[in-house]
mmCIF file of C-alpha atoms in Angstrom:
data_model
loop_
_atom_site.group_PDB
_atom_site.id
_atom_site.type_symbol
_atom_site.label_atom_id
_atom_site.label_comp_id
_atom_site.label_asym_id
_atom_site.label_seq_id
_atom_site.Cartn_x
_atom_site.Cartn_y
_atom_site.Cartn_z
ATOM 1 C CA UNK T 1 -72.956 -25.634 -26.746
ATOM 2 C CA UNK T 2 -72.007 -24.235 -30.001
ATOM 3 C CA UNK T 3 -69.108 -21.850 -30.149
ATOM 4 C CA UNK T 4 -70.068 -17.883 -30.873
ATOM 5 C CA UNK T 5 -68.008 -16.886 -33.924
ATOM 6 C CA UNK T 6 -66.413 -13.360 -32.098
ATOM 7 C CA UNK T 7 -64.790 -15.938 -30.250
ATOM 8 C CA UNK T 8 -63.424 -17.476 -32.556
ATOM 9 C CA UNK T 9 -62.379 -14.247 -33.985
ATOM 10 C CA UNK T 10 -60.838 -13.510 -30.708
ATOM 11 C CA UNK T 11 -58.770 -16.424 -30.352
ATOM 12 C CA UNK T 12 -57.672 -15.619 -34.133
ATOM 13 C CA UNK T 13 -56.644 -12.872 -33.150
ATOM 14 C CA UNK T 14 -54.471 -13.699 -30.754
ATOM 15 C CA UNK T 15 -52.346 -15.729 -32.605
ATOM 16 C CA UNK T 16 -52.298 -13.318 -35.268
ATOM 17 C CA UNK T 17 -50.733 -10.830 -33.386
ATOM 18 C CA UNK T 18 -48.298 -13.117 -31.755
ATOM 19 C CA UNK T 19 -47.142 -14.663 -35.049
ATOM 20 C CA UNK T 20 -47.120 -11.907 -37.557
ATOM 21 C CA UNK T 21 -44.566 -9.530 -38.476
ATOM 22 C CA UNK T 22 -45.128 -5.752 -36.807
ATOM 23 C CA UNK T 23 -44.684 -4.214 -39.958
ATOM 24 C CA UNK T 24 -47.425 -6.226 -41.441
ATOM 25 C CA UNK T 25 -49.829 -6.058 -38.645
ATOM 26 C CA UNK T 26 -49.535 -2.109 -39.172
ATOM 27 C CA UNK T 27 -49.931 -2.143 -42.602
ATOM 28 C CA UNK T 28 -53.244 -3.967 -41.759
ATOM 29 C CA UNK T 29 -53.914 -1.470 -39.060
ATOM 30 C CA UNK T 30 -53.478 1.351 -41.293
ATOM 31 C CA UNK T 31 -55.617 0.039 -44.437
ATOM 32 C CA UNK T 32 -58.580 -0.115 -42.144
ATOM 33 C CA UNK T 33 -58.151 3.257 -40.585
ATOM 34 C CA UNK T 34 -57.686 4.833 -44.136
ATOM 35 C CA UNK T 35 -60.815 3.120 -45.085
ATOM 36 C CA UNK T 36 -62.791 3.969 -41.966
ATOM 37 C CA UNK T 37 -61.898 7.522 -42.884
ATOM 38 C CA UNK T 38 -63.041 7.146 -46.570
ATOM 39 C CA UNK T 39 -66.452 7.689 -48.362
ATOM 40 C CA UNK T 40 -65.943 4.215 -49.712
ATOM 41 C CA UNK T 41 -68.138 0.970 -48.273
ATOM 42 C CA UNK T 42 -70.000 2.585 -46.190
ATOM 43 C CA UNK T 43 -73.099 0.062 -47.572
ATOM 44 C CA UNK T 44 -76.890 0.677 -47.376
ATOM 45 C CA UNK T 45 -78.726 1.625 -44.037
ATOM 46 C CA UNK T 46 -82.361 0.225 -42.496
ATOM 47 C CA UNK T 47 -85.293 1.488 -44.545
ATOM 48 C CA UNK T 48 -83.530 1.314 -47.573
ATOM 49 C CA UNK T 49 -84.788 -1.061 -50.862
ATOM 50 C CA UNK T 50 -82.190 -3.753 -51.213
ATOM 51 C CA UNK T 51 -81.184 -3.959 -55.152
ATOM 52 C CA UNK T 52 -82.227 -6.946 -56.932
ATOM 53 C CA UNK T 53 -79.392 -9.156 -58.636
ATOM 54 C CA UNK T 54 -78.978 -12.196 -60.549
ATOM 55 C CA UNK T 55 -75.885 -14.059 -59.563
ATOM 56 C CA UNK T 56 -74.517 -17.911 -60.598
ATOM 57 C CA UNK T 57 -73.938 -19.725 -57.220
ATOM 58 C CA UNK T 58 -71.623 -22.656 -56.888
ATOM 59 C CA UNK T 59 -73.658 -25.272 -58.277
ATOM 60 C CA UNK T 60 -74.172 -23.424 -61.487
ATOM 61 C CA UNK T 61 -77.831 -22.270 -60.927
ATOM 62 C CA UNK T 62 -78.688 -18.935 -61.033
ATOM 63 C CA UNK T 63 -80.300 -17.480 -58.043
ATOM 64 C CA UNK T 64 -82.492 -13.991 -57.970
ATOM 65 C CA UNK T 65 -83.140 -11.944 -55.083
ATOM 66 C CA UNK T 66 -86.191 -11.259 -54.913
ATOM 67 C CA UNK T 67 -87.187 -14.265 -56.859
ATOM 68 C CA UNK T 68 -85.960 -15.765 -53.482
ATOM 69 C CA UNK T 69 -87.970 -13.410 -51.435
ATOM 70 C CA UNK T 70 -91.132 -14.725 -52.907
ATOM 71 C CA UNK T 71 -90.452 -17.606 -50.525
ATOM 72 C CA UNK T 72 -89.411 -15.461 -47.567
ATOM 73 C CA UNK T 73 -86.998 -13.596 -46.219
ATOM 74 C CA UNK T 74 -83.068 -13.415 -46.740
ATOM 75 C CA UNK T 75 -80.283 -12.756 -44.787
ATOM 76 C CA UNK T 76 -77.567 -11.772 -46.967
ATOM 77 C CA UNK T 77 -74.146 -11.405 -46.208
ATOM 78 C CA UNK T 78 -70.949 -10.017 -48.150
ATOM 79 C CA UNK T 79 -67.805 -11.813 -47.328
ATOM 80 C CA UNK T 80 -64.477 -11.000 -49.255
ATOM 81 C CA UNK T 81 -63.242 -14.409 -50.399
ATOM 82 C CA UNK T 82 -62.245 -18.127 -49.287
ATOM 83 C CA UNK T 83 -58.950 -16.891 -48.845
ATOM 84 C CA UNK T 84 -59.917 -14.918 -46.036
ATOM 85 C CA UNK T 85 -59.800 -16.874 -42.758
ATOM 86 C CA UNK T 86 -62.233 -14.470 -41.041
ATOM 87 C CA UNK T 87 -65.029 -14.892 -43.939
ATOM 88 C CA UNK T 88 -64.473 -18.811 -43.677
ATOM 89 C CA UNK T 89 -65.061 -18.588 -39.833
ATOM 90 C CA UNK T 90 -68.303 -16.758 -40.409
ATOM 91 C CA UNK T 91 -69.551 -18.666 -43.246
ATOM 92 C CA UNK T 92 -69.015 -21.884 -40.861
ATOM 93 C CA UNK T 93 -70.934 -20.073 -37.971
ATOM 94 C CA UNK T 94 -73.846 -19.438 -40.463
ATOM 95 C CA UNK T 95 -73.910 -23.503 -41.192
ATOM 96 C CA UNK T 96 -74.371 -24.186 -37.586
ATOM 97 C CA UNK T 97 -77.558 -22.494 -37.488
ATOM 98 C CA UNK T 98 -78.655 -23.047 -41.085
ATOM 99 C CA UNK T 99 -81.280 -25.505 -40.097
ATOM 100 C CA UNK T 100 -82.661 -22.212 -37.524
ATOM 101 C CA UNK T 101 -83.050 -19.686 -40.272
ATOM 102 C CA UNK T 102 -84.986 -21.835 -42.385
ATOM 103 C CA UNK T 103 -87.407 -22.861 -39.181
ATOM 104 C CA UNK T 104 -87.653 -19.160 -39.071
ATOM 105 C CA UNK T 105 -89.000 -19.227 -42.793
ATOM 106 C CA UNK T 106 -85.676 -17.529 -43.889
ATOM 107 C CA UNK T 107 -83.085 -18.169 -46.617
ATOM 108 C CA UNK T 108 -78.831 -17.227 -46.619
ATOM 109 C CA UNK T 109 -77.217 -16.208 -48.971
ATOM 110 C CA UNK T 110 -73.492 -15.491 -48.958
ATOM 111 C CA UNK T 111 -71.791 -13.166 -51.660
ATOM 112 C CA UNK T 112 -68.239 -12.526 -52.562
ATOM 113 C CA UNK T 113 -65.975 -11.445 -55.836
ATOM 114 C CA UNK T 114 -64.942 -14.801 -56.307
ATOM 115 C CA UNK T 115 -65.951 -16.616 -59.246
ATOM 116 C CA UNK T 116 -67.604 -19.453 -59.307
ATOM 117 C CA UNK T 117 -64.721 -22.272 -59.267
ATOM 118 C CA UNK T 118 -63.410 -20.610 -55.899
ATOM 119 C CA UNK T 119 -66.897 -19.814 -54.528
ATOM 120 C CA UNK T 120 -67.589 -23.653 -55.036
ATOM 121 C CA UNK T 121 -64.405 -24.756 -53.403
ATOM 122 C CA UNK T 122 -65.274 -22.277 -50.492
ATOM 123 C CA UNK T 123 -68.489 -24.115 -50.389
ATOM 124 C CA UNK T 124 -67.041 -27.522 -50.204
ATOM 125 C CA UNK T 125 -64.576 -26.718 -47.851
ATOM 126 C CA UNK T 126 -66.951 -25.791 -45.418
ATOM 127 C CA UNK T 127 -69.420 -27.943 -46.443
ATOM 128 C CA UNK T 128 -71.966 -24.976 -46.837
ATOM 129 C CA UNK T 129 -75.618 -26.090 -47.834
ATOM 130 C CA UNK T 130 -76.658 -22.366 -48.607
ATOM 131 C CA UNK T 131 -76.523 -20.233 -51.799
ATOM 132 C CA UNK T 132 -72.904 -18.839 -52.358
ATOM 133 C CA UNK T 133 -72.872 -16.755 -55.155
ATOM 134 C CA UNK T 134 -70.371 -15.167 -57.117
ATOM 135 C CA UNK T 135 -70.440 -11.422 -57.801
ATOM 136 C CA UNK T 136 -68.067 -11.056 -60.384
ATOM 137 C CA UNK T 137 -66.416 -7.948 -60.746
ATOM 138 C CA UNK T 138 -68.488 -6.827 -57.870
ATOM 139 C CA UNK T 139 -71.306 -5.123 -59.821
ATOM 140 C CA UNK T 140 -73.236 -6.487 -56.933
ATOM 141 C CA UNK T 141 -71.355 -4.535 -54.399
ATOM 142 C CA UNK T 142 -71.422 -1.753 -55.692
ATOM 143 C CA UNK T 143 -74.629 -1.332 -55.788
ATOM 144 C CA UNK T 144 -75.193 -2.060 -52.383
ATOM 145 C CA UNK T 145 -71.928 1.069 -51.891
ATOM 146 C CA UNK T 146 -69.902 -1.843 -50.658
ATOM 147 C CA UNK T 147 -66.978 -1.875 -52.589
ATOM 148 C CA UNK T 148 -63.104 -0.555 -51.911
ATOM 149 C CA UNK T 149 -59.583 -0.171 -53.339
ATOM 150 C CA UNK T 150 -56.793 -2.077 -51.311
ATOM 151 C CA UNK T 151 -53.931 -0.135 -51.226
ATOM 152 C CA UNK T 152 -50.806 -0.722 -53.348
ATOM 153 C CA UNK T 153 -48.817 -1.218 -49.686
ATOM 154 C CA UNK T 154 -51.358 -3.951 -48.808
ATOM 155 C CA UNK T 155 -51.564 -5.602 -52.219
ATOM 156 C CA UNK T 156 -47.798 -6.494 -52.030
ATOM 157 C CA UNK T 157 -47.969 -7.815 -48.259
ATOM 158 C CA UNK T 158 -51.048 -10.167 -49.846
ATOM 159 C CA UNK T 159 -48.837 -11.262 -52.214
ATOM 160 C CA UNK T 160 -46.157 -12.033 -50.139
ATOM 161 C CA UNK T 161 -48.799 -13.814 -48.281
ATOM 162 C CA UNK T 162 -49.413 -15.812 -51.200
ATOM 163 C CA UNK T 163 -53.208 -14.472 -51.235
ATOM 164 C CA UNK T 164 -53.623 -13.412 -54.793
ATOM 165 C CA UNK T 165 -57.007 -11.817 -55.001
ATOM 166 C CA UNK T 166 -56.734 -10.641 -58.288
ATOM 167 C CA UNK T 167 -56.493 -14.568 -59.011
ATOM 168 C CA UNK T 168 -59.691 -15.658 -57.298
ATOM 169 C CA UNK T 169 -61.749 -12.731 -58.647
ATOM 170 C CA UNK T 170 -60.818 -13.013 -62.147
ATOM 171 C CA UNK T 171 -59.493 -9.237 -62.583
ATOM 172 C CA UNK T 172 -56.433 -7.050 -61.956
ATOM 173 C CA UNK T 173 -58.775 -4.541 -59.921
ATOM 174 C CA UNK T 174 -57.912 -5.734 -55.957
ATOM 175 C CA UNK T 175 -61.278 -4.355 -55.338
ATOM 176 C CA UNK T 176 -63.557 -5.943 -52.592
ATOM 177 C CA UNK T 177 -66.382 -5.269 -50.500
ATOM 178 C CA UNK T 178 -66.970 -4.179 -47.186
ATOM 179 C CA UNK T 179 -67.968 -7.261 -44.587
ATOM 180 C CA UNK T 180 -71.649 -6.624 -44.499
ATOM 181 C CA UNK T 181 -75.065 -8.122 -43.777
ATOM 182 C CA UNK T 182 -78.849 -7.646 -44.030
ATOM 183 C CA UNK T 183 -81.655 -9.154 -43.040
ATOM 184 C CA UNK T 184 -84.265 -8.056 -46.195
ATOM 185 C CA UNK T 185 -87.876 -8.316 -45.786
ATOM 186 C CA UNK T 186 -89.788 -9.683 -48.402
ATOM 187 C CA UNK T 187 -90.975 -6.680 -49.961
ATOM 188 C CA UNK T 188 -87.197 -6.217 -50.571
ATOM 189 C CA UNK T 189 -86.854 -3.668 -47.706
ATOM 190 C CA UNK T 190 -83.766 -3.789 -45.576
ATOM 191 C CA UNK T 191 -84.469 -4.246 -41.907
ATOM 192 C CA UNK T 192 -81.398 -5.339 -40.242
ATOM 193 C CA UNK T 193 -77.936 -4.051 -41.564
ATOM 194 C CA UNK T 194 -74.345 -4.240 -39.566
ATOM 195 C CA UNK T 195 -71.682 -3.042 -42.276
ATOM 196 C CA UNK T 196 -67.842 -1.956 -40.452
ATOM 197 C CA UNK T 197 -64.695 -1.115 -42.656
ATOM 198 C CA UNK T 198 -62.849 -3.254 -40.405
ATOM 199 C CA UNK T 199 -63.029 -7.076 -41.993
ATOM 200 C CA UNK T 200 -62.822 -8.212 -37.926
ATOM 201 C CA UNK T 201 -66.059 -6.938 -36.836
ATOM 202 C CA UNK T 202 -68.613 -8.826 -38.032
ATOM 203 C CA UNK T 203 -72.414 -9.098 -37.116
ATOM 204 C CA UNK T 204 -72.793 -12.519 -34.896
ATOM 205 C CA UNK T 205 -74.900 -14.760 -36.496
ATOM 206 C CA UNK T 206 -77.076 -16.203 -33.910
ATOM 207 C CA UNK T 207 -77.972 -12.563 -33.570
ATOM 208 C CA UNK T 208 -78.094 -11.623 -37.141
ATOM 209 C CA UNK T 209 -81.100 -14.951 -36.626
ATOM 210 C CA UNK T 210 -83.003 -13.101 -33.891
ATOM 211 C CA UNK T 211 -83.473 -10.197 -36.269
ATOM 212 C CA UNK T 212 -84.320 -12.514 -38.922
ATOM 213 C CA UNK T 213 -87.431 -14.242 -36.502
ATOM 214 C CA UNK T 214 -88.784 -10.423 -36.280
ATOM 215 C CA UNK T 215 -89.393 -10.188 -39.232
ATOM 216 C CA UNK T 216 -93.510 -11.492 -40.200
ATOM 217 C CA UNK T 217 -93.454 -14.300 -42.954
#
């Protein structure tokens, strides 16, 4: 039986907060809550027309939205970067039931500010047979009202951390998006969205694939 990914998170958790430092912990408490209480990444809602984009994946091809949609539907999903043990956990949980979305006549695509070097080792790493793309400077993103500002407090516990974003996105901005996915219906309307500030909470997959098997191909 195949292991739900909040699990995961859950046991992650754990040993997060019984390894890390309490200063650090609140730092991360308090980013999110600043964030929650911000107009920033608050994403697109149901109903909505997801924007088109044209974005390099990790093998070097270019893949198109709604190019892709001719084919059938997409989930697509915003993660922040390979660097982030959360987004790797997810991205794994998607690979588990790749071979179920595309039964379902659906297609995956994952999208972070990487570029592409680091979205290919992401791919590698987890072995990940779907489209990972690489929204440089997260144009993407921000279309989509995903985007956000770490703050200064949190930049300097990442780079104590040794996570240095502005390294795997190519830019001195420490921008990212909001953890966020769709389910987008061929005629490029959103159906299914699950956006939260807090980089935790994250739609399940295997329900994220019921959605997906709603929608008529």
């Amino acid at each position: 039986m195949k292991t739900e990914m909040k699990e995961r998170y859950s046991e992650y958790i754990e040993k997060f907060k019984a390894t890390a430092p309490g200063d650090v912990q609140e730092k991360m408490k308090q980013a999110i809550q600043e964030l929650e209480q911000s107009s920033d990444g608050k994403g697109l809602s149901e109903g909505e027309k997801a924007p088109n984009f044209n974005l390099p994946d990790a093998k070097g091809n270019t893949i198109e939205l709604y190019k892709q949609l001719e084919e059938g539907p997409v989930i697509l999903t915003f993660y922040r970067g390979g660097w982030c043990p959360y987004c790797n956990m997810e991205l794994r949980a998607y690979q588990e039931i790749l071979d179920d979305i595309h039964d379902s006549g659906g297609e995956l695509i994952a999208i972070s500010p990487e570029q592409p070097d680091h979205s290919l080792s992401t791919a590698e790493k987890n072995d990940l047979q779907f489209h990972v793309v690489s929204d440089v400077g997260n144009e993407t993103a921000n279309q989509y009202n995903l985007i956000y500002q770490l703050p200064d407090y949190l930049i300097e516990v990442y780079k104590e951390k040794g996570l240095r974003v502005d390294e795997h996105n190519g830019d001195e901005a420490w921008t990212l998006p909001v953890s966020a996915t769709y389910v987008i219906d061929q005629d490029g309307t959103i159906v299914y969205e699950y956006t939260k500030e807090d980089y935790k909470d994250r739609a399940e997959p295997s329900e994220v694939l019921e959605q997906l098997k709603k929608v008529r191909v």
